[in-house]
Short mmCIF file of C-alpha atoms and ligand atoms in Angstrom, two decimals:
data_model
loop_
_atom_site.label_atom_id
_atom_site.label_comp_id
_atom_site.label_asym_id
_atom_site.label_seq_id
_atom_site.Cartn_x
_atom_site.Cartn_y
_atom_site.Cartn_z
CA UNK A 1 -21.73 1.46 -22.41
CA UNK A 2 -21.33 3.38 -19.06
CA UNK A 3 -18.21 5.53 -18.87
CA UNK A 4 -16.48 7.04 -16.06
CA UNK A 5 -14.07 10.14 -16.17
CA UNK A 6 -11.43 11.02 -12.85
CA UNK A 7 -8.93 13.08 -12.38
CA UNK A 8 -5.76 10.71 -12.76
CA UNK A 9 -5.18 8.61 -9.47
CA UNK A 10 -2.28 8.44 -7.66
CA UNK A 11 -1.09 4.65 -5.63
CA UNK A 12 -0.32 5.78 -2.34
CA UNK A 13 1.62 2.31 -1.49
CA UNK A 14 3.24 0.41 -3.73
CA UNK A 15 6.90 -1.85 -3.89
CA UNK A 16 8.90 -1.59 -7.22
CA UNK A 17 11.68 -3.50 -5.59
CA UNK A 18 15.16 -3.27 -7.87
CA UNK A 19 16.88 -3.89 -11.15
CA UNK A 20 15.04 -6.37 -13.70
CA UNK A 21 12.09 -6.60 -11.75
CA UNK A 22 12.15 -2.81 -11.36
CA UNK A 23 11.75 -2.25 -15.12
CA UNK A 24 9.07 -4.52 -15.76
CA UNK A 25 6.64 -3.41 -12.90
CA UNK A 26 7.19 0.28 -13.05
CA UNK A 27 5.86 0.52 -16.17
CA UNK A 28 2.52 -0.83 -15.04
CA UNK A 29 2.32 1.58 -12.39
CA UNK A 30 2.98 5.02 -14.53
CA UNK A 31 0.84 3.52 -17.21
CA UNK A 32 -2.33 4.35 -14.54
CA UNK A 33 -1.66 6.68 -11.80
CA UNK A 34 0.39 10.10 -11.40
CA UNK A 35 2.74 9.14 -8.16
CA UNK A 36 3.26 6.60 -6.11
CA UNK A 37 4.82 6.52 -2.74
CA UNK A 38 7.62 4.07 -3.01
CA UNK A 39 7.60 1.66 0.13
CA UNK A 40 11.83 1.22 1.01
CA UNK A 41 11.87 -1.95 1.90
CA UNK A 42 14.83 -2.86 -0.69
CA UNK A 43 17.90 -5.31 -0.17
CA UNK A 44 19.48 -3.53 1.67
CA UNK A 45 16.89 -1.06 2.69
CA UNK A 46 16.26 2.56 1.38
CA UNK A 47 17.65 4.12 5.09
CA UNK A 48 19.55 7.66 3.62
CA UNK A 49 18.52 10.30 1.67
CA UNK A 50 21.56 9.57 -0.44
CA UNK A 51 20.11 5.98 -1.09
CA UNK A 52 16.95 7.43 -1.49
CA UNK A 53 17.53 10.03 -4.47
CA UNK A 54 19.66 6.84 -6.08
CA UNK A 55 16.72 4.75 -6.49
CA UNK A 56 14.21 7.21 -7.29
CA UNK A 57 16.92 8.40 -10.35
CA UNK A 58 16.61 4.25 -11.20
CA UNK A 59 13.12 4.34 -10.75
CA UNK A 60 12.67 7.72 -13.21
CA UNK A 61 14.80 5.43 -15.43
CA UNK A 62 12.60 2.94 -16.31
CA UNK A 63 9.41 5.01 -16.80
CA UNK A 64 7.79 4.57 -20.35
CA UNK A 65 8.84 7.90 -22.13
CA UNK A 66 6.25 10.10 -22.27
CA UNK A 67 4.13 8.09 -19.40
CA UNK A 68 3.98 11.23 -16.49
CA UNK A 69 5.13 9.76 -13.12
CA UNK A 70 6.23 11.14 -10.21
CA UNK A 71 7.79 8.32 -7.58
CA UNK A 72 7.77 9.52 -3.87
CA UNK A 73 10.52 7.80 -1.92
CA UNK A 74 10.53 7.09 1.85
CA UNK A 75 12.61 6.13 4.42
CA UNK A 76 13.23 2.75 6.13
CA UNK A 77 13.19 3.53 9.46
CA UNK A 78 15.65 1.32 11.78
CA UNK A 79 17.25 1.51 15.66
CA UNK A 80 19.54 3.73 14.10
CA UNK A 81 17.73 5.96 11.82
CA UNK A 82 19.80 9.67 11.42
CA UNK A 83 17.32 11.61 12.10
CA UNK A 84 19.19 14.58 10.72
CA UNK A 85 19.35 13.06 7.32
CA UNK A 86 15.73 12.13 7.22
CA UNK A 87 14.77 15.98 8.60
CA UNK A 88 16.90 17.62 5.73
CA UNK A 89 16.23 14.70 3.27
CA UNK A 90 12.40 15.93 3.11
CA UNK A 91 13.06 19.48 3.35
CA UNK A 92 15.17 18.96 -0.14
CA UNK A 93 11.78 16.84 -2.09
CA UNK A 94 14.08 13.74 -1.69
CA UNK A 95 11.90 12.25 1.05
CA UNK A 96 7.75 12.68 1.26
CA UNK A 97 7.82 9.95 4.36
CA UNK A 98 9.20 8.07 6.48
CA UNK A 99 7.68 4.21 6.98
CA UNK A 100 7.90 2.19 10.40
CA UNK A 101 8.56 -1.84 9.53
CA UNK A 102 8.32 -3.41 13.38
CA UNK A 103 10.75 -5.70 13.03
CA UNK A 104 10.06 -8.94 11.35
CA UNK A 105 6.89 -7.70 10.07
CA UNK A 106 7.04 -8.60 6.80
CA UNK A 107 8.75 -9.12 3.74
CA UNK A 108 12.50 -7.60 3.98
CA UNK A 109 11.50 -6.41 7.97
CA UNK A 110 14.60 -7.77 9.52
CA UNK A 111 16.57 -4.13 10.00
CA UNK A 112 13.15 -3.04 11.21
CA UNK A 113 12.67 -1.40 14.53
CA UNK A 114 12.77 -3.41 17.20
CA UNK A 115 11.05 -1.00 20.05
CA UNK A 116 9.25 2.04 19.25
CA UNK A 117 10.78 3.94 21.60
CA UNK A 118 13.80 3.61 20.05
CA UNK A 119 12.47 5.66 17.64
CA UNK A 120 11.07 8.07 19.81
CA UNK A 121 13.99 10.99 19.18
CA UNK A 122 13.24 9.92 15.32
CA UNK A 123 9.70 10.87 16.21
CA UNK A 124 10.43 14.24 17.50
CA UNK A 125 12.40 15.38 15.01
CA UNK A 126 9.61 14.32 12.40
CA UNK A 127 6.52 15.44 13.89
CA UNK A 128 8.41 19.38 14.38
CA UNK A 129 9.37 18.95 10.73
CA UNK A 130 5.89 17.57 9.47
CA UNK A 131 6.95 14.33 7.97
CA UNK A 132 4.47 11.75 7.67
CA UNK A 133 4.95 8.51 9.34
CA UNK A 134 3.66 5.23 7.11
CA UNK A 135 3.15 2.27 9.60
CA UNK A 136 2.90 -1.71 8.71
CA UNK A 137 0.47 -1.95 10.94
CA UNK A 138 0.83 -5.32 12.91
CA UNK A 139 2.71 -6.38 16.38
CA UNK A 140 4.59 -9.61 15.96
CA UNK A 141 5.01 -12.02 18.52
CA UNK A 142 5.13 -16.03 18.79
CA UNK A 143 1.88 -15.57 21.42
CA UNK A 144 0.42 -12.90 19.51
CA UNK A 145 -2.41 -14.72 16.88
CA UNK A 146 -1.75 -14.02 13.16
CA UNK A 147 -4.86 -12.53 12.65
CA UNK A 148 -4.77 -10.46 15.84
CA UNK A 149 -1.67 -8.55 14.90
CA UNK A 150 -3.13 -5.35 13.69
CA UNK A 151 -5.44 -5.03 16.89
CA UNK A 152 -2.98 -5.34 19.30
CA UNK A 153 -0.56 -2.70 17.30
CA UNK A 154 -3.69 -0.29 17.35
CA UNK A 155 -3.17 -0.94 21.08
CA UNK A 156 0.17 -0.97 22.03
CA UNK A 157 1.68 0.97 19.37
CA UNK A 158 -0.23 3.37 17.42
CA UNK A 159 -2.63 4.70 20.25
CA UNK A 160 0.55 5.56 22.07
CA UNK A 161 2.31 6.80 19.85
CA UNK A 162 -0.25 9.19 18.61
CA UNK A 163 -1.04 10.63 22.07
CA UNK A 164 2.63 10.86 22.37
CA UNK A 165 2.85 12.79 19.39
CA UNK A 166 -0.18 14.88 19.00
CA UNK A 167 1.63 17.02 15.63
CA UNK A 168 2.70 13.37 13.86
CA UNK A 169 0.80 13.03 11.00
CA UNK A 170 0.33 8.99 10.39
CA UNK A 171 -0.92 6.69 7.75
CA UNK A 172 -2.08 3.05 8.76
CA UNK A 173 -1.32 1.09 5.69
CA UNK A 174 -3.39 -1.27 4.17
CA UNK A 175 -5.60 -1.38 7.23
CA UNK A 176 -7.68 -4.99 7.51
CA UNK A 177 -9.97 -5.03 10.30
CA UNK A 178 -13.03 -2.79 11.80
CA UNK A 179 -10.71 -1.96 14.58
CA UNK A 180 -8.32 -0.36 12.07
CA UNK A 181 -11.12 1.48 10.60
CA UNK A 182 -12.48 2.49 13.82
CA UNK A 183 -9.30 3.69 14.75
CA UNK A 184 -8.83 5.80 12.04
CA UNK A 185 -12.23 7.33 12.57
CA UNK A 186 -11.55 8.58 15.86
CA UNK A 187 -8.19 9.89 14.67
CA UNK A 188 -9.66 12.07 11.70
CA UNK A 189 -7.38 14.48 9.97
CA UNK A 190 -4.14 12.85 11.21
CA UNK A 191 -4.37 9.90 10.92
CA UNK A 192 -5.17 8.34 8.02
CA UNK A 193 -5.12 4.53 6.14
CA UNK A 194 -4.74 3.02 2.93
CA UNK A 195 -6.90 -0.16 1.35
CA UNK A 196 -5.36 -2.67 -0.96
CA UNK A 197 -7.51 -4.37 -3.68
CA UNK A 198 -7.11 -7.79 -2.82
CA UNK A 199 -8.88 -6.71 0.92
CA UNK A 200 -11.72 -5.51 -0.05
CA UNK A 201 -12.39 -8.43 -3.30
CA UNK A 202 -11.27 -11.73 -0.79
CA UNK A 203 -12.43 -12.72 2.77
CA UNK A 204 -9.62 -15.13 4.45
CA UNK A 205 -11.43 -18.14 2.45
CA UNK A 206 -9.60 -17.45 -0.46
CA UNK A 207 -6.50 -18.60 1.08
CA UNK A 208 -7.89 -22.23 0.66
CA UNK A 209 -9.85 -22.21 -1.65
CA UNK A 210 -9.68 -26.08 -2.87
CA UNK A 211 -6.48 -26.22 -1.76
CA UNK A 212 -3.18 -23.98 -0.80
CA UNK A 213 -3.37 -20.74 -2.94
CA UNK A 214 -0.12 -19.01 -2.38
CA UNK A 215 -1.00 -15.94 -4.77
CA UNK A 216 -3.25 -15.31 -1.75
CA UNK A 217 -0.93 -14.47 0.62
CA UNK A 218 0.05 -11.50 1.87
CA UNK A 219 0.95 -9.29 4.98
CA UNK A 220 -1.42 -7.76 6.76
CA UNK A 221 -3.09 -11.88 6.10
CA UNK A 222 -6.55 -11.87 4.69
CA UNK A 223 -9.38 -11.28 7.43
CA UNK A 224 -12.39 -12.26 7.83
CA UNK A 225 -15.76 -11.09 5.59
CA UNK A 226 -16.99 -9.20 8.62
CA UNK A 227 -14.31 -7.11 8.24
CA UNK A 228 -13.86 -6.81 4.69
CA UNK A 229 -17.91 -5.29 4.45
CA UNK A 230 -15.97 -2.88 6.92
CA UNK A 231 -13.16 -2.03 4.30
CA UNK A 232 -15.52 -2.23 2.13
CA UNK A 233 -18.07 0.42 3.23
CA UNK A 234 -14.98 2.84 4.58
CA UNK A 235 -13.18 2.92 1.25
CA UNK A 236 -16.40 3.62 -0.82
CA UNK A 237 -17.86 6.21 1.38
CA UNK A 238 -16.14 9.21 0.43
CA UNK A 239 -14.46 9.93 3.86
CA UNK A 240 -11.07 12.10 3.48
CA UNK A 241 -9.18 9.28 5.78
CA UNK A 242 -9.33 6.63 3.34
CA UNK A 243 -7.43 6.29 0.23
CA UNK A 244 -5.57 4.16 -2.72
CA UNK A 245 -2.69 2.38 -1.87
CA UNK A 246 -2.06 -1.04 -3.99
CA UNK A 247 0.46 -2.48 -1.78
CA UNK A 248 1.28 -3.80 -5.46
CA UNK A 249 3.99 -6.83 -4.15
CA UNK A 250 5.74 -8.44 -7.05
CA UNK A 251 7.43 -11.50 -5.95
CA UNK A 252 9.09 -13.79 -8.55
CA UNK A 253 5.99 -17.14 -9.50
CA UNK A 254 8.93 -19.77 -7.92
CA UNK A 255 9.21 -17.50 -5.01
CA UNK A 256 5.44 -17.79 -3.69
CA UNK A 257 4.45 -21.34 -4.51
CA UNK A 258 7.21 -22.30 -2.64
CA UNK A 259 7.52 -24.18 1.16
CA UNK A 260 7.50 -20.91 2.29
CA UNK A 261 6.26 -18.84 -0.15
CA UNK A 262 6.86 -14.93 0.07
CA UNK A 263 4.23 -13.05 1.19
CA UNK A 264 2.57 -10.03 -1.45
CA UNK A 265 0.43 -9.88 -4.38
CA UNK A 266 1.16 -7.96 -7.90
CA UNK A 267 -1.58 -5.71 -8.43
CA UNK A 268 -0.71 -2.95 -10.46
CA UNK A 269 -1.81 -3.99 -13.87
CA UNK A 270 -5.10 -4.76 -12.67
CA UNK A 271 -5.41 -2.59 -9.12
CA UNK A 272 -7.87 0.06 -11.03
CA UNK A 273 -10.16 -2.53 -12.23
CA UNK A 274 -10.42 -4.19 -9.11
CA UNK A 275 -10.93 -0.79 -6.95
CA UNK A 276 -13.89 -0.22 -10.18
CA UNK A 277 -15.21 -3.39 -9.67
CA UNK A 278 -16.12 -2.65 -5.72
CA UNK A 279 -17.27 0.31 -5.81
CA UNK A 280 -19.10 -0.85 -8.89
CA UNK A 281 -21.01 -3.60 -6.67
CA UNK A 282 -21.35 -1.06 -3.66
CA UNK A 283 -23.08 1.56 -5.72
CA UNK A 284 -20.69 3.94 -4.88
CA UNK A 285 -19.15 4.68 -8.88
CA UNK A 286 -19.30 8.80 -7.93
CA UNK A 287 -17.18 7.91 -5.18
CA UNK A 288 -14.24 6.86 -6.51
CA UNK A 289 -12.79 9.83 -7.24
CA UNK A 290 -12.27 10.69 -3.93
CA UNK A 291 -10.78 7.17 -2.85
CA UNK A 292 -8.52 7.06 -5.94
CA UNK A 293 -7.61 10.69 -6.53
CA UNK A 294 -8.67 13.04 -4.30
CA UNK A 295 -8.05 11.84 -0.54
CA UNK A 296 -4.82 10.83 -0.72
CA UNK A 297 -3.19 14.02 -2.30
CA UNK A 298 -4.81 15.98 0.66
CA UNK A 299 -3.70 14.10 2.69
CA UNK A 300 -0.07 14.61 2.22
CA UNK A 301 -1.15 18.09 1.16
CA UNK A 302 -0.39 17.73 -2.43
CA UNK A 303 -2.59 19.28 -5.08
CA UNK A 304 -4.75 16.40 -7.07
CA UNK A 305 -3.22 15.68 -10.87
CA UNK A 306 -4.64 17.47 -13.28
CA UNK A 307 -5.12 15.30 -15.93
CA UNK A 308 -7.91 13.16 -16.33
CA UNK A 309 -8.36 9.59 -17.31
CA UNK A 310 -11.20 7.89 -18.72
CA UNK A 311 -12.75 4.41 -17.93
CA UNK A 312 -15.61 1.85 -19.83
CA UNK A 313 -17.72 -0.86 -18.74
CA UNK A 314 -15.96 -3.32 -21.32
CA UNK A 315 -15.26 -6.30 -20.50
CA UNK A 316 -11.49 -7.77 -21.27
CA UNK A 317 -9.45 -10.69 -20.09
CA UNK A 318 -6.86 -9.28 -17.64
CA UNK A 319 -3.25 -10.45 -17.90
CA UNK A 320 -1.91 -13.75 -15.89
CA UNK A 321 1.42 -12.14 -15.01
CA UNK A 322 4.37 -9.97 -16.26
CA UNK A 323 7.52 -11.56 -17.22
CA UNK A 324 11.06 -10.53 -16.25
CA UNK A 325 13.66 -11.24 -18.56
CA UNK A 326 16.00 -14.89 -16.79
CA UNK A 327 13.87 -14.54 -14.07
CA UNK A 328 10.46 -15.44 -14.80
CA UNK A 329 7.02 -14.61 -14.39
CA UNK A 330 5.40 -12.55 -11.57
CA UNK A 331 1.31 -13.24 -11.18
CA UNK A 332 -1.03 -10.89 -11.51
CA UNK A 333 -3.92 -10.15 -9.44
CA UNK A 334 -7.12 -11.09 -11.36
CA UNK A 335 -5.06 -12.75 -13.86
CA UNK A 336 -6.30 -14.44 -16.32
CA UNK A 337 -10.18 -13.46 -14.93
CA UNK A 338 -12.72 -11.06 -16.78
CA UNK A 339 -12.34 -7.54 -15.62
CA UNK A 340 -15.07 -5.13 -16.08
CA UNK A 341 -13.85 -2.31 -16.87
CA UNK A 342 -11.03 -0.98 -19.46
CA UNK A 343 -9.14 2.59 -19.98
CA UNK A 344 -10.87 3.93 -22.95
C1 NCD B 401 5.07 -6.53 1.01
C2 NCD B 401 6.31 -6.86 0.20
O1 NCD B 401 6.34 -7.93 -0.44
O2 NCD B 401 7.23 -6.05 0.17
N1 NCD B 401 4.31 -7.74 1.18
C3 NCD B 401 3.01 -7.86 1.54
O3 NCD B 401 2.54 -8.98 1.72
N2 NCD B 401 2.24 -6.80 1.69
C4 NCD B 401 5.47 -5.90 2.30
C5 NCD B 401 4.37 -5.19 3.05
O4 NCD B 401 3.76 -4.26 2.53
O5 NCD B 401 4.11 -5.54 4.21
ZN1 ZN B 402 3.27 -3.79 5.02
ZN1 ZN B 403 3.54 -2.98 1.21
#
């Protein structure tokens, strides 16, 4: 039986979202990796400090006792961010970044910013201060193709901004396409990306796969393969600009296969085994310590966890969802499928 020991990974992206919901998926999280960074896109959104250390004391709440987790909150930016707060918000470890929703975007998007350079004086403020800036990655308009949206931000957004701010240090999150990857590349040491599971295991097919499959669905949209060998070969080849982030999305089973179903997928009790089950196929198993564990703290410059966890080629059934107490069950990536590997 092949095992595989790594220092304890970290998710570099992931929503917990609030109350009920909250309790049942942070557990899943802390049960395999050391922090997270906790995307703020909340009801209403995670926009103050104040806000900020709230959650992360309900968050700390509902981790398993004597699970070690360490949430890392950001901030929501909006037209009207404080930039004051945000500044003195990271300087006192309530705040590790700050994340850029364009407006309308994605799920919970709507107080998003509506013009980057409304931001701009935001910007400043963070680069001089060295806070991170986490981007959704896409450019939404009605003449702007679905599955063109994260070119034309590279474009019109995140090139400028970049040259704009030559000290910003930015993460692309769950990049999609060969131009995000490219675009990373040529941005090395600043700027760097994150790569969920279900990008790098499903081409755009999967969407419709013998019919409608709303578990499929999520923002950035599922490309096509051509760029998910891309993904693929960037996030198993050991470069310091690529690492973990989940972009673990739990959204209530009613709530996706729906008329308009919400858009994420629920990977964290299943997001290792995935990420195993690439690198795995791409030969790249001494890898994946760097992708998983390594990258990402350095990037943020963060020392890797300590600890170390332990994996085997055993094969298990994975789980087809979590349930939340009134409210119902949330599916699980890979649910219900074989998985190859298991925590010793
Ligand atoms: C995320 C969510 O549900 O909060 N959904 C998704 O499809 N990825 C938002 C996001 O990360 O864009
Ligand atoms: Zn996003
Ligand atoms: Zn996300």
């Amino acid at each position: 039986m092949k095992t595989l020991t790594f220092r304890r990974p970290d998710d570099w992206h992931v929503h917990f979202r609030d109350g009920a919901v909250l309790r049942q998926v942070v557990p899943a999280t802390a049960r395999d990796f050391g922090r997270a960074i906790v995307m703020p896109n909340l009801v209403p959104p995670v926009t103050t400090a104040a806000m900020a250390a709230a959650y992360r004391e309900r968050i700390v709440a509902a981790v398993p006792s004597g699970a070690r987790f360490t949430p890392l909150m950001t901030c929501y930016l909006t037209d009207g961010t404080d930039a004051d707060d945000l500044v003195s918000g990271h300087a006192r470890g309530i705040f590790t970044a700050a994340k850029l929703y364009p407006a309308h975007a994605t799920t919970n998007s709507q107080h998003g910013v509506s013009s980057i350079d409304k931001i701009h004086p935001v910007l400043g403020a963070m680069e001089k201060a060295g806070v991170p800036l986490l981007t959704h990655g896409e450019l939404v308009r009605k003449d702007v193709d679905i599955f063109d949206r994260e070119r034309l931000f590279i474009d019109r957004v995140l090139e400028p901004t970049l040259k704009r701010f030559p000290g910003l240090k930015v993460v692309m999150e769950h990049i999609t396409t060969k131009d995000g990857v490219e675009v990373v590349r040529a941005h090395r040491g600043r700027l760097g990306a994150t790569i969920t599971p279900q990008h790098l295991l499903y081409n755009r097919n999967a969407l419709f796969e013998g019919g409608l499959r709303p578990h499929m669905y999520c923002l950035p949209v599922l490309k096509r393969e051509e760029h998910r060998l891309v993904l693929r070969a960037a996030a198993t080849s050991g470069e310091a600009s690529f690492f973990l982030g989940t972009d673990t999305a739990p959204h209530l089973r009613h709530l996706k296969e729906a008329a308009c179903g919400c858009a994420g997928v629920f990977s964290a009790l299943t997001a290792v085994q995935a990420y195993l089950r690439v690198f795995a196929e791409e030969n790249a198993l001494d890898r994946f310590e760097s992708f998983a564990s390594l990258n990402g703290p350095a990037f943020y410059g963060l020392p890797p966890n300590e600890e170390t966890v332990t994996y085997v080629e055993k094969p298990s059934v994975a789980p087809e969802a979590v349930e939340v107490p009134d409210e119902g069950p949330i599916v699980c990536l890979l649910g219900g499928e074989t998985v190859e590997w298991s925590r010793a």
